[in-house]
PDB file of C-alpha atoms and ligand atoms in Angstrom:
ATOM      1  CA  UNK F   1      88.774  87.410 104.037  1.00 95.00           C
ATOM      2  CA  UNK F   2      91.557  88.907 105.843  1.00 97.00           C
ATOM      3  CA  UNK F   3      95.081  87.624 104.197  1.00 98.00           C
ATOM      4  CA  UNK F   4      97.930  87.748 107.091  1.00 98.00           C
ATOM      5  CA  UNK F   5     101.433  87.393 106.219  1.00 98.00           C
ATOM      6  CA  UNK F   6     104.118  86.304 108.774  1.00 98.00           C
ATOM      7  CA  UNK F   7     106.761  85.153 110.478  1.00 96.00           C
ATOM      8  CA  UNK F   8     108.058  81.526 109.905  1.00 83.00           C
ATOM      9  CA  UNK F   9     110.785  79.184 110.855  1.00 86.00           C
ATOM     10  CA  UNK F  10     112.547  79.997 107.726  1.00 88.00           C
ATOM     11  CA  UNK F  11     110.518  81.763 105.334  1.00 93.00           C
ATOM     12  CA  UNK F  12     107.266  84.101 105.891  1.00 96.00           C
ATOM     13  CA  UNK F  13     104.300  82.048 105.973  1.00 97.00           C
ATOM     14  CA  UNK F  14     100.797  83.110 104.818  1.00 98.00           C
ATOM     15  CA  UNK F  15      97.789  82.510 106.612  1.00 98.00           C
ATOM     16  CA  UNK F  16      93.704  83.882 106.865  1.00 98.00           C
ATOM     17  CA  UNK F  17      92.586  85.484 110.050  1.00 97.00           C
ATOM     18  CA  UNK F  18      89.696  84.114 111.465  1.00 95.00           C
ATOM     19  CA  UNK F  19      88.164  82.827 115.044  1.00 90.00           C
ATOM     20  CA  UNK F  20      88.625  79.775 116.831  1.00 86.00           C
ATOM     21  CA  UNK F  21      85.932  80.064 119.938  1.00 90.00           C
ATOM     22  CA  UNK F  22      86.132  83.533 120.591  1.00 91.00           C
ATOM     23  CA  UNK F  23      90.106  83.108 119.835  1.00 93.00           C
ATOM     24  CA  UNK F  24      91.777  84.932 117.046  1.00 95.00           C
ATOM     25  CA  UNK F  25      93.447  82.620 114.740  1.00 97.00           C
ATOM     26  CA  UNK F  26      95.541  82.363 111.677  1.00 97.00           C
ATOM     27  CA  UNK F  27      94.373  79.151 109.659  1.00 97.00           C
ATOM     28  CA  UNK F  28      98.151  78.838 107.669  1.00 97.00           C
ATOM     29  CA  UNK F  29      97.950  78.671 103.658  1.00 97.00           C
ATOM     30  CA  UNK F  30     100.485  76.477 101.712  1.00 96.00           C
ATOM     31  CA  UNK F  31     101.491  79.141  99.732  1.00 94.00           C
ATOM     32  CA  UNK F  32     101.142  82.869  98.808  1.00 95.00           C
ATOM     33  CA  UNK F  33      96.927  83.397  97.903  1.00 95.00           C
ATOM     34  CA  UNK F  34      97.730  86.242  95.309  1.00 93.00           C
ATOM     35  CA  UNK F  35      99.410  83.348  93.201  1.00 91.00           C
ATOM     36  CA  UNK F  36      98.677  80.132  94.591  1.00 90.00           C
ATOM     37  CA  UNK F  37      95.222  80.403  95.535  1.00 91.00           C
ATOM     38  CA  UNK F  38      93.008  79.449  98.778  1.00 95.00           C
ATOM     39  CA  UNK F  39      94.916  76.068  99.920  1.00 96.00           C
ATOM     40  CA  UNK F  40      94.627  75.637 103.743  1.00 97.00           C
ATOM     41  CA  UNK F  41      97.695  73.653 105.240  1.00 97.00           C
ATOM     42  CA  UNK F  42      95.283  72.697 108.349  1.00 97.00           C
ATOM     43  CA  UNK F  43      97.255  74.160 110.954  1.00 96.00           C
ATOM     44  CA  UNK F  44      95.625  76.949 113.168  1.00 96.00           C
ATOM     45  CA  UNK F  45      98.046  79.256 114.914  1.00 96.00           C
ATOM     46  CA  UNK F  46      96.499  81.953 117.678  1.00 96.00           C
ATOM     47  CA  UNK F  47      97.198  85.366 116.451  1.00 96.00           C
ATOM     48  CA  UNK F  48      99.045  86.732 119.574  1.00 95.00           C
ATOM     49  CA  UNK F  49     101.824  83.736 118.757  1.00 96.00           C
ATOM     50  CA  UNK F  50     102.623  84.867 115.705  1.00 97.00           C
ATOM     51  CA  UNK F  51     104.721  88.112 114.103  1.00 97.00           C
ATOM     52  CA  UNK F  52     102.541  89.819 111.616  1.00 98.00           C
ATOM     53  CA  UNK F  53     104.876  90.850 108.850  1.00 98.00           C
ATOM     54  CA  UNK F  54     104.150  93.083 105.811  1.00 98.00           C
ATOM     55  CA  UNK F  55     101.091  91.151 104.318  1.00 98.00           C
ATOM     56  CA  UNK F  56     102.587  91.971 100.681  1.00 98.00           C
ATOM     57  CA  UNK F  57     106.007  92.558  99.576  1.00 95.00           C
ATOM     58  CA  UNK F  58     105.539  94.534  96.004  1.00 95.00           C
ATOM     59  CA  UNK F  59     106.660  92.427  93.421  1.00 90.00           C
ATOM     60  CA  UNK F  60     107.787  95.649  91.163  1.00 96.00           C
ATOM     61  CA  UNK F  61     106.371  99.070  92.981  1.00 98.00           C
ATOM     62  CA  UNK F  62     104.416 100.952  95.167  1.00 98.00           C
ATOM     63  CA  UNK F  63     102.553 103.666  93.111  1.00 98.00           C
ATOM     64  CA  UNK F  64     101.319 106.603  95.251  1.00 98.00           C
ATOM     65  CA  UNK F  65      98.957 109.506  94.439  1.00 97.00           C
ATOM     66  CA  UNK F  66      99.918 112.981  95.974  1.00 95.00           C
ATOM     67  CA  UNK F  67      97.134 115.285  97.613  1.00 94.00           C
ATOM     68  CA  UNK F  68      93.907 113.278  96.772  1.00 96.00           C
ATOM     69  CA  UNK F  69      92.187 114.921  99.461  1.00 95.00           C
ATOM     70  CA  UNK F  70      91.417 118.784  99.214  1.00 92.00           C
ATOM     71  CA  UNK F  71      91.905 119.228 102.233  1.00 92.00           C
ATOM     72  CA  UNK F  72      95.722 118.540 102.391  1.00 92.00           C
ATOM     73  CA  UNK F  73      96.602 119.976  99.288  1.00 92.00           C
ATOM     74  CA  UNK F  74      95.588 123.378 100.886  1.00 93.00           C
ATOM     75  CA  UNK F  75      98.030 122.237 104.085  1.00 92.00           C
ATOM     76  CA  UNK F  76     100.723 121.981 101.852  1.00 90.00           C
ATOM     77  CA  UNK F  77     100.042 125.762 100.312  1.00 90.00           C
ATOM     78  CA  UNK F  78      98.378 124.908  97.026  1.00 86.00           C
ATOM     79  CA  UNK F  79      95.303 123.528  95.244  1.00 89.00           C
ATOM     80  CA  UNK F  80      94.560 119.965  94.308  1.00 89.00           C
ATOM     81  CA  UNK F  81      95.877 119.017  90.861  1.00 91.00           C
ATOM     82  CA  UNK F  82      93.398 118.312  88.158  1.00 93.00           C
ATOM     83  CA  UNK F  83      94.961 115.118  87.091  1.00 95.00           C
ATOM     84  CA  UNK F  84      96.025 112.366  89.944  1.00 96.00           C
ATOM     85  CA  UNK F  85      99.617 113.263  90.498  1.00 95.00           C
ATOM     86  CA  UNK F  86     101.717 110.087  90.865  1.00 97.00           C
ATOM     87  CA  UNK F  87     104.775 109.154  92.104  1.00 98.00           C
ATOM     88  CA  UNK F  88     106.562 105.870  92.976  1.00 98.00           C
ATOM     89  CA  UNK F  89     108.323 104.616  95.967  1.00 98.00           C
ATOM     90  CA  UNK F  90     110.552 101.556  96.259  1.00 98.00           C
ATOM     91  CA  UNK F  91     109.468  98.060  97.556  1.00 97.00           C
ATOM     92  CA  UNK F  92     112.302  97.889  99.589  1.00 98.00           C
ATOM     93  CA  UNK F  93     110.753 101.221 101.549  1.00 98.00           C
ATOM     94  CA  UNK F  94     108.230  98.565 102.600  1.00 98.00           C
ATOM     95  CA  UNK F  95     108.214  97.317 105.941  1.00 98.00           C
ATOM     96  CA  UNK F  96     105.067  95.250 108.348  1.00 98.00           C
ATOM     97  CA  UNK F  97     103.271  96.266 111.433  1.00 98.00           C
ATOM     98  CA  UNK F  98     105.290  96.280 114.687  1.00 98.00           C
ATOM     99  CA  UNK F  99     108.879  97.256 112.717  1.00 98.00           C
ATOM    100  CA  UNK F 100     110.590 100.374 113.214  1.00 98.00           C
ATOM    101  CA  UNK F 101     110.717 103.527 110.711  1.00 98.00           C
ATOM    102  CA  UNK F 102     114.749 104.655 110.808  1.00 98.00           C
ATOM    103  CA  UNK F 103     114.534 107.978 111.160  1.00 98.00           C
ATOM    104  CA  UNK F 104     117.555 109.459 108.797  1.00 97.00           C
ATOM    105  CA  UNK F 105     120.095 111.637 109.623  1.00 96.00           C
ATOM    106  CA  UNK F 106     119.660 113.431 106.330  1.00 97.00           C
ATOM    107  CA  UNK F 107     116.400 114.892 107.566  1.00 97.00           C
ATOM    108  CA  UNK F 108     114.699 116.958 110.315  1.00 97.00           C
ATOM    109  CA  UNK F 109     111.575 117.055 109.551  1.00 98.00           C
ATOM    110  CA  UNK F 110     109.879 113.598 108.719  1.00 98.00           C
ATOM    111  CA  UNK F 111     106.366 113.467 108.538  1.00 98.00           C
ATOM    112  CA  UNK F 112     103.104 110.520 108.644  1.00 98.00           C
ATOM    113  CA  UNK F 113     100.468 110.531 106.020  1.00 98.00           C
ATOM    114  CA  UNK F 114      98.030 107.447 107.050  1.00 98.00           C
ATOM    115  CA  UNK F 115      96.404 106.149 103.987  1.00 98.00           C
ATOM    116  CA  UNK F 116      94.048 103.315 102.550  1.00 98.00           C
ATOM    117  CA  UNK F 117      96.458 101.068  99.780  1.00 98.00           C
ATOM    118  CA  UNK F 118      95.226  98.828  97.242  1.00 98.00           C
ATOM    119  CA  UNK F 119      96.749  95.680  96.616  1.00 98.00           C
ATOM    120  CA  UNK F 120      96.819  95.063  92.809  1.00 98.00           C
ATOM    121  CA  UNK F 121      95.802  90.922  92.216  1.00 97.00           C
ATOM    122  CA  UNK F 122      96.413  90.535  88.512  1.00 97.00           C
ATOM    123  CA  UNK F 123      98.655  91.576  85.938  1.00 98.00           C
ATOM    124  CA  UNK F 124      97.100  94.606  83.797  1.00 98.00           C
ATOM    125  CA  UNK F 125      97.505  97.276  82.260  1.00 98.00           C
ATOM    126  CA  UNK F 126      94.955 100.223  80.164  1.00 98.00           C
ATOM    127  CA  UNK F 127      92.131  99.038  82.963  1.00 98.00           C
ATOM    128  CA  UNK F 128      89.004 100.777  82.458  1.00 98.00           C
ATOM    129  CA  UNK F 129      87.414 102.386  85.635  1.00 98.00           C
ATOM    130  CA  UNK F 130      84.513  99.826  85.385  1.00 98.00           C
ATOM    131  CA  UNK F 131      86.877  96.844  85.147  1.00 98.00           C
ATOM    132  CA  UNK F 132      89.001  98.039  87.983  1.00 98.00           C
ATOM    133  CA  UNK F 133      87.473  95.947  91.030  1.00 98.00           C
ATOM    134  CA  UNK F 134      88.445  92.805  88.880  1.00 98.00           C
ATOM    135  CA  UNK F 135      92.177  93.490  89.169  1.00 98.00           C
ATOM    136  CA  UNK F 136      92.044  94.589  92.972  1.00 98.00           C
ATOM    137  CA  UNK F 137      92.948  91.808  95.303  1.00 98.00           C
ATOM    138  CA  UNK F 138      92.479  93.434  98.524  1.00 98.00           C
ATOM    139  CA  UNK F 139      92.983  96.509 100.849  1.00 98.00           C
ATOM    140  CA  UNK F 140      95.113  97.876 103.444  1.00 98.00           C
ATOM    141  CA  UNK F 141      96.750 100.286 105.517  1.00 98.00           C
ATOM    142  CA  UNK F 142      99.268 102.316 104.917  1.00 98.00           C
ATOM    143  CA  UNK F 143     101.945 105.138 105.852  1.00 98.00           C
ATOM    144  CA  UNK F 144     103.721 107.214 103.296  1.00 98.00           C
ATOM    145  CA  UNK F 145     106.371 108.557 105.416  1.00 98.00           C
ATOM    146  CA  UNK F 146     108.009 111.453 104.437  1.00 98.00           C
ATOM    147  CA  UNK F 147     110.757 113.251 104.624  1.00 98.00           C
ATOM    148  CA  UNK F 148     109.311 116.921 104.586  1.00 97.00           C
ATOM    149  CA  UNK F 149     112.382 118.669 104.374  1.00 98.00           C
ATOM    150  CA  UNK F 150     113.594 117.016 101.608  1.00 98.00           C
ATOM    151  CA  UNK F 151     110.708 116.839  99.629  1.00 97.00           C
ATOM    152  CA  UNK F 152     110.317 120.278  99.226  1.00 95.00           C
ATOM    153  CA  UNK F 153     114.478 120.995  98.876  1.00 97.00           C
ATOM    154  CA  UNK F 154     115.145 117.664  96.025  1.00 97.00           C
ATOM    155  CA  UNK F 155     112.022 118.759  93.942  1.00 93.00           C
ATOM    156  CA  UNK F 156     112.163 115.216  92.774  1.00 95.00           C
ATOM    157  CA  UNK F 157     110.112 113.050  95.442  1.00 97.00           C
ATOM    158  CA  UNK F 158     112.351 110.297  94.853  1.00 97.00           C
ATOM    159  CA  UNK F 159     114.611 110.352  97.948  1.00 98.00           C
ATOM    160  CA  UNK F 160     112.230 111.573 100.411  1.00 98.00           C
ATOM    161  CA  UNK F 161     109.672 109.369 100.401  1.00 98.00           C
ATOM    162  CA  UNK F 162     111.757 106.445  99.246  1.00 98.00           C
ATOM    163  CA  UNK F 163     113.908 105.882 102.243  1.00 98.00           C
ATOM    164  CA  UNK F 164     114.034 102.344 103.623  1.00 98.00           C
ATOM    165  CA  UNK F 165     110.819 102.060 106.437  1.00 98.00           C
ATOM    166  CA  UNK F 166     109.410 104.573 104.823  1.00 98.00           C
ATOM    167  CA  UNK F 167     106.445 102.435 103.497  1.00 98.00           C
ATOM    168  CA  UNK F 168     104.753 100.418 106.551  1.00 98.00           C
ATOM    169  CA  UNK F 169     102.168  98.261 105.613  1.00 98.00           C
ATOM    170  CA  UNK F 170      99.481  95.991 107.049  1.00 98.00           C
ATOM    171  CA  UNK F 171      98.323  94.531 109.449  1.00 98.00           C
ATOM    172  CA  UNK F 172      96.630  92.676 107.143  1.00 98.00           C
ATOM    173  CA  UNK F 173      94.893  92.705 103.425  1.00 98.00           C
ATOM    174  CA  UNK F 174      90.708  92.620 103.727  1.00 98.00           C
ATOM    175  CA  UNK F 175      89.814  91.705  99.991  1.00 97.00           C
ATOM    176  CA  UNK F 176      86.139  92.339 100.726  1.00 96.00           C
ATOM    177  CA  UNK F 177      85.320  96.095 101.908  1.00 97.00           C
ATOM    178  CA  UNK F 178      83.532  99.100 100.415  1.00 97.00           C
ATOM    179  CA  UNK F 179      85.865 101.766 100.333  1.00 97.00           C
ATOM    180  CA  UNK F 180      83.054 104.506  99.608  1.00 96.00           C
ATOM    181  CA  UNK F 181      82.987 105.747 102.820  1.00 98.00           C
ATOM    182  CA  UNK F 182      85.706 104.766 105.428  1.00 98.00           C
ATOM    183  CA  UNK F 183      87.215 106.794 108.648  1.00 98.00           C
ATOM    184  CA  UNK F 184      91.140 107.010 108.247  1.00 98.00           C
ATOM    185  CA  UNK F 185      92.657 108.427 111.591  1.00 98.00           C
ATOM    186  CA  UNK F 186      96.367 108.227 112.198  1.00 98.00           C
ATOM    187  CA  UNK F 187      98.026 109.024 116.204  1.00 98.00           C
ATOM    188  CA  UNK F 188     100.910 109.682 117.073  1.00 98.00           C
ATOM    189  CA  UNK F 189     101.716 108.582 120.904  1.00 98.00           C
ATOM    190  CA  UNK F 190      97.790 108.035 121.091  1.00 98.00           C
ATOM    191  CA  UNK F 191      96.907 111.798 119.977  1.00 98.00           C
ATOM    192  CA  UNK F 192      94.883 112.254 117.081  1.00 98.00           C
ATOM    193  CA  UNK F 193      96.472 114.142 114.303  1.00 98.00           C
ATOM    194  CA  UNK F 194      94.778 112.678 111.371  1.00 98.00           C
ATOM    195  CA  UNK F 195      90.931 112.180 110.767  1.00 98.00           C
ATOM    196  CA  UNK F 196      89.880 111.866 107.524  1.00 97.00           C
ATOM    197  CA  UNK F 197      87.100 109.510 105.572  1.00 98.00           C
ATOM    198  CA  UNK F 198      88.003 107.993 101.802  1.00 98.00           C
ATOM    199  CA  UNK F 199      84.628 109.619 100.957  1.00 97.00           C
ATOM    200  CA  UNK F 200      86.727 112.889 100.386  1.00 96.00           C
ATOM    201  CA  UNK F 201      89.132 111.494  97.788  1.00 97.00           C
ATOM    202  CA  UNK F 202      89.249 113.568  94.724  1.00 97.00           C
ATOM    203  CA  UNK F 203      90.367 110.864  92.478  1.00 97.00           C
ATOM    204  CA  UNK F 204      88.542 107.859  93.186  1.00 97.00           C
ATOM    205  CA  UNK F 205      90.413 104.187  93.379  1.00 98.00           C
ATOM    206  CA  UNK F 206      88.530 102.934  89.656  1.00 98.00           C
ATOM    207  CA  UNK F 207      90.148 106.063  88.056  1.00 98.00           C
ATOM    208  CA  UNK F 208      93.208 105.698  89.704  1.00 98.00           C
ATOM    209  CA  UNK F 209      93.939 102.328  88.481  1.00 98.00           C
ATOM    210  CA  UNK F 210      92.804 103.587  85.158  1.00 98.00           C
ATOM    211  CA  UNK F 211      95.237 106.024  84.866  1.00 98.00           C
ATOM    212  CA  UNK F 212      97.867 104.572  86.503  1.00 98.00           C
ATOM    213  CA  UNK F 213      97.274 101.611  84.039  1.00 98.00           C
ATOM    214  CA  UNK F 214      97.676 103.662  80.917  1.00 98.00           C
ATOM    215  CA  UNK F 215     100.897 104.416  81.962  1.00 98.00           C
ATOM    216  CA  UNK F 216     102.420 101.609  83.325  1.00 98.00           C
ATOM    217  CA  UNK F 217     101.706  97.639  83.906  1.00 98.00           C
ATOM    218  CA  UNK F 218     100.532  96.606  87.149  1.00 98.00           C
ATOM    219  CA  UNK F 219     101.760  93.418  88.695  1.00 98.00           C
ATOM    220  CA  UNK F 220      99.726  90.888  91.363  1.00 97.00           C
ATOM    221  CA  UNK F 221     101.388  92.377  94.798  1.00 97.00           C
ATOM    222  CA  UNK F 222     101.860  96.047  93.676  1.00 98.00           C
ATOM    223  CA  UNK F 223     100.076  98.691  95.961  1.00 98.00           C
ATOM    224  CA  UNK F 224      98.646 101.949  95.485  1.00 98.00           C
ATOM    225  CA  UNK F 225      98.424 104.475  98.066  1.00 98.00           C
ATOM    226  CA  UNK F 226      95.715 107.027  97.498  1.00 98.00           C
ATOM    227  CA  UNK F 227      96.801 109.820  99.328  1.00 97.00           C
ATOM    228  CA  UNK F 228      96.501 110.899 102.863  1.00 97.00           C
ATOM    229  CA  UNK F 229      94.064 113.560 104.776  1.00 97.00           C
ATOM    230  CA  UNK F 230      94.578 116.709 106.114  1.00 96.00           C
ATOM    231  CA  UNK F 231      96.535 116.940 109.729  1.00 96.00           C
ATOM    232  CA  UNK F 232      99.918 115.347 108.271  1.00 97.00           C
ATOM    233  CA  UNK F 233     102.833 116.729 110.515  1.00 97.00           C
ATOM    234  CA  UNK F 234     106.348 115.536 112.182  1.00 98.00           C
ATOM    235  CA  UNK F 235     107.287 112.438 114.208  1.00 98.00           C
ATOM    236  CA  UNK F 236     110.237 112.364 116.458  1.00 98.00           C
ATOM    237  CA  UNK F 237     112.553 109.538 117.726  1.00 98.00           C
ATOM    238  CA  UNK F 238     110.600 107.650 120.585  1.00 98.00           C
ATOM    239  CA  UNK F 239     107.000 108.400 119.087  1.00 98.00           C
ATOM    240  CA  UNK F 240     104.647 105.559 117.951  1.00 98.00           C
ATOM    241  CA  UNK F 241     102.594 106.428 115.168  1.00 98.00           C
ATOM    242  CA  UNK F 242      99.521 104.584 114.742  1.00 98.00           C
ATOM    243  CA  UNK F 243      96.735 104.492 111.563  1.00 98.00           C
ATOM    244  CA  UNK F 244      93.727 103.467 111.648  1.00 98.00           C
ATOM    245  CA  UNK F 245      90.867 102.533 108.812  1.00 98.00           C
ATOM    246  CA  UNK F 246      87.195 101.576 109.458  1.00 97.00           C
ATOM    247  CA  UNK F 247      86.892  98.167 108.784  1.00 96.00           C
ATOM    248  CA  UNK F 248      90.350  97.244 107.907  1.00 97.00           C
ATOM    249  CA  UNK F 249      92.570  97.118 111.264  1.00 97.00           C
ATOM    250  CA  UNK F 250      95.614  99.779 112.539  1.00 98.00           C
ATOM    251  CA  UNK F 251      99.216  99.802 111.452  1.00 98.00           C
ATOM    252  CA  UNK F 252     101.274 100.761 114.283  1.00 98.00           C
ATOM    253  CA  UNK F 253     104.980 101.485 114.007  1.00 98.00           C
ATOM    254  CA  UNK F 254     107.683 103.053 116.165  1.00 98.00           C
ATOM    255  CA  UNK F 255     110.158 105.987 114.974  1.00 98.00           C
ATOM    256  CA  UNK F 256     113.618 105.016 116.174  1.00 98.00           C
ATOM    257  CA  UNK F 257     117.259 106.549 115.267  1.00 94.00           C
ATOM    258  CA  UNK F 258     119.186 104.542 112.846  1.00 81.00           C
ATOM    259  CA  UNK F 259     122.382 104.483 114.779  1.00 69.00           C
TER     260      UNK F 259
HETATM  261 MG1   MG Z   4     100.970 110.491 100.675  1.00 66.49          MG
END
């Protein structure tokens, strides 16, 4: 199923996507799925009349895994690391499909990394690989914006990939998809800069949640992004930056100036 979150009169509403006659449609849930459960309120909304919003809000942190791929570890001038290398970025960096990224003033030189996120269903923690699919509640898109600049001059990723916007996510979560094997291409103003498949990720999702679990409790709405491709490079003020995953949907966002 695919698990839309969005706009309300008041508070964001949740909702499954699904057809009505050829019509997309969001059949509205009484309450959030990862803790409520499948309860359908009966209403049917067409998707074009609603505002998608981010379809999870992390309830305590969005763990990401730096150069999973080979292939952009050598673009950034090194090799992969052995072990998955982790770092954390704030929920409040998250932000939904359709919402701008603030470009900040502290940086000139702020990149996109398209990537396939996990959203984390249960609480957990010391998961072995085998057990892992029984603690994922879905999948979907993501972009771990970054500020390049900064990255490389803090040391610490903390501040450069933690600014708020700097985590768009959505459109939606699909909780049934094999991962094995999925195209991941991200555009920016409808030019292809990314094109990757999650067949090349070093560190597969099972052993990521492993280790990340040995380390530190996951909670039902954290994510995991598992790194991005090759082709990762700047965005400017104006540009739309789009990515795309087989199977899943595309998470497009605009790059606008704070100010
Ligand atoms: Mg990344």
């Amino acid at each position: 199923m695919r698990v839309a979150r969005f706009a309300g009169d008041d508070d964001p509403r949740f909702g499954l996507i699904g057809d009505d006659g050829g019509v997309p449609t969001v059949a509205v849930l009484k309450g959030d799925p990862l803790y409520a459960g499948i309860e359908f309120t009966g209403e049917k909304i067409p998707l074009d009349d609603v505002r998608l919003l981010a379809p999870v809000i992390p309830r305590s942190k969005v763990v990401c895994i730096g150069k999973n791929y080979a292939a952009h570890a050598a673009e950034m001038g090194g090799e992969a690391p052995a072990e998955p290398l982790l770092f954390l970025k704030p929920n409040t960096a998250v932000i939904g499909p359709g919402e701008p990224i603030f470009y900040p003033s502290q940086s000139e030189d702020v990149h996109f990394e398209g990537e396939l996120a996990v959203v984390i269903g249960r609480i957990c923690r010391d998961v072995s690989p085998t057990d892992a699919a029984k603690v994922i509640f879905g999948y979907t898109v993501a972009n771990d914006v970054t500020a390049r600049d900064l990255q490389r001059s803090d040391g610490q990723w903390a501040r450069a990939k933690g600014f708020d916007t700097f985590c768009p996510l959505g459109p939606w979560i699909e909780t049934d998809l094999d991962v094995d094997d999925l195209s991941i291409t991200t555009t920016l103003n409808g030019e292809t800069k990314q094109q990757g498949s999650t067949a090349d990720l070093i560190h597969k999702i099972p052993d990521l949640i492993a280790y990340i679990s040995a380390a530190m409790t996951l909670l039902p709405g954290d994510v995991i992004l598992t790194g991005t491709p090759e082709g990762v490079g700047p965005m400017e003020v104006g540009d739309e930056v789009s990515v795309t995953i087989e199977g899943l949907g595309t998470l497009t966002n605009r790059v606008v100036d704070r100010d």
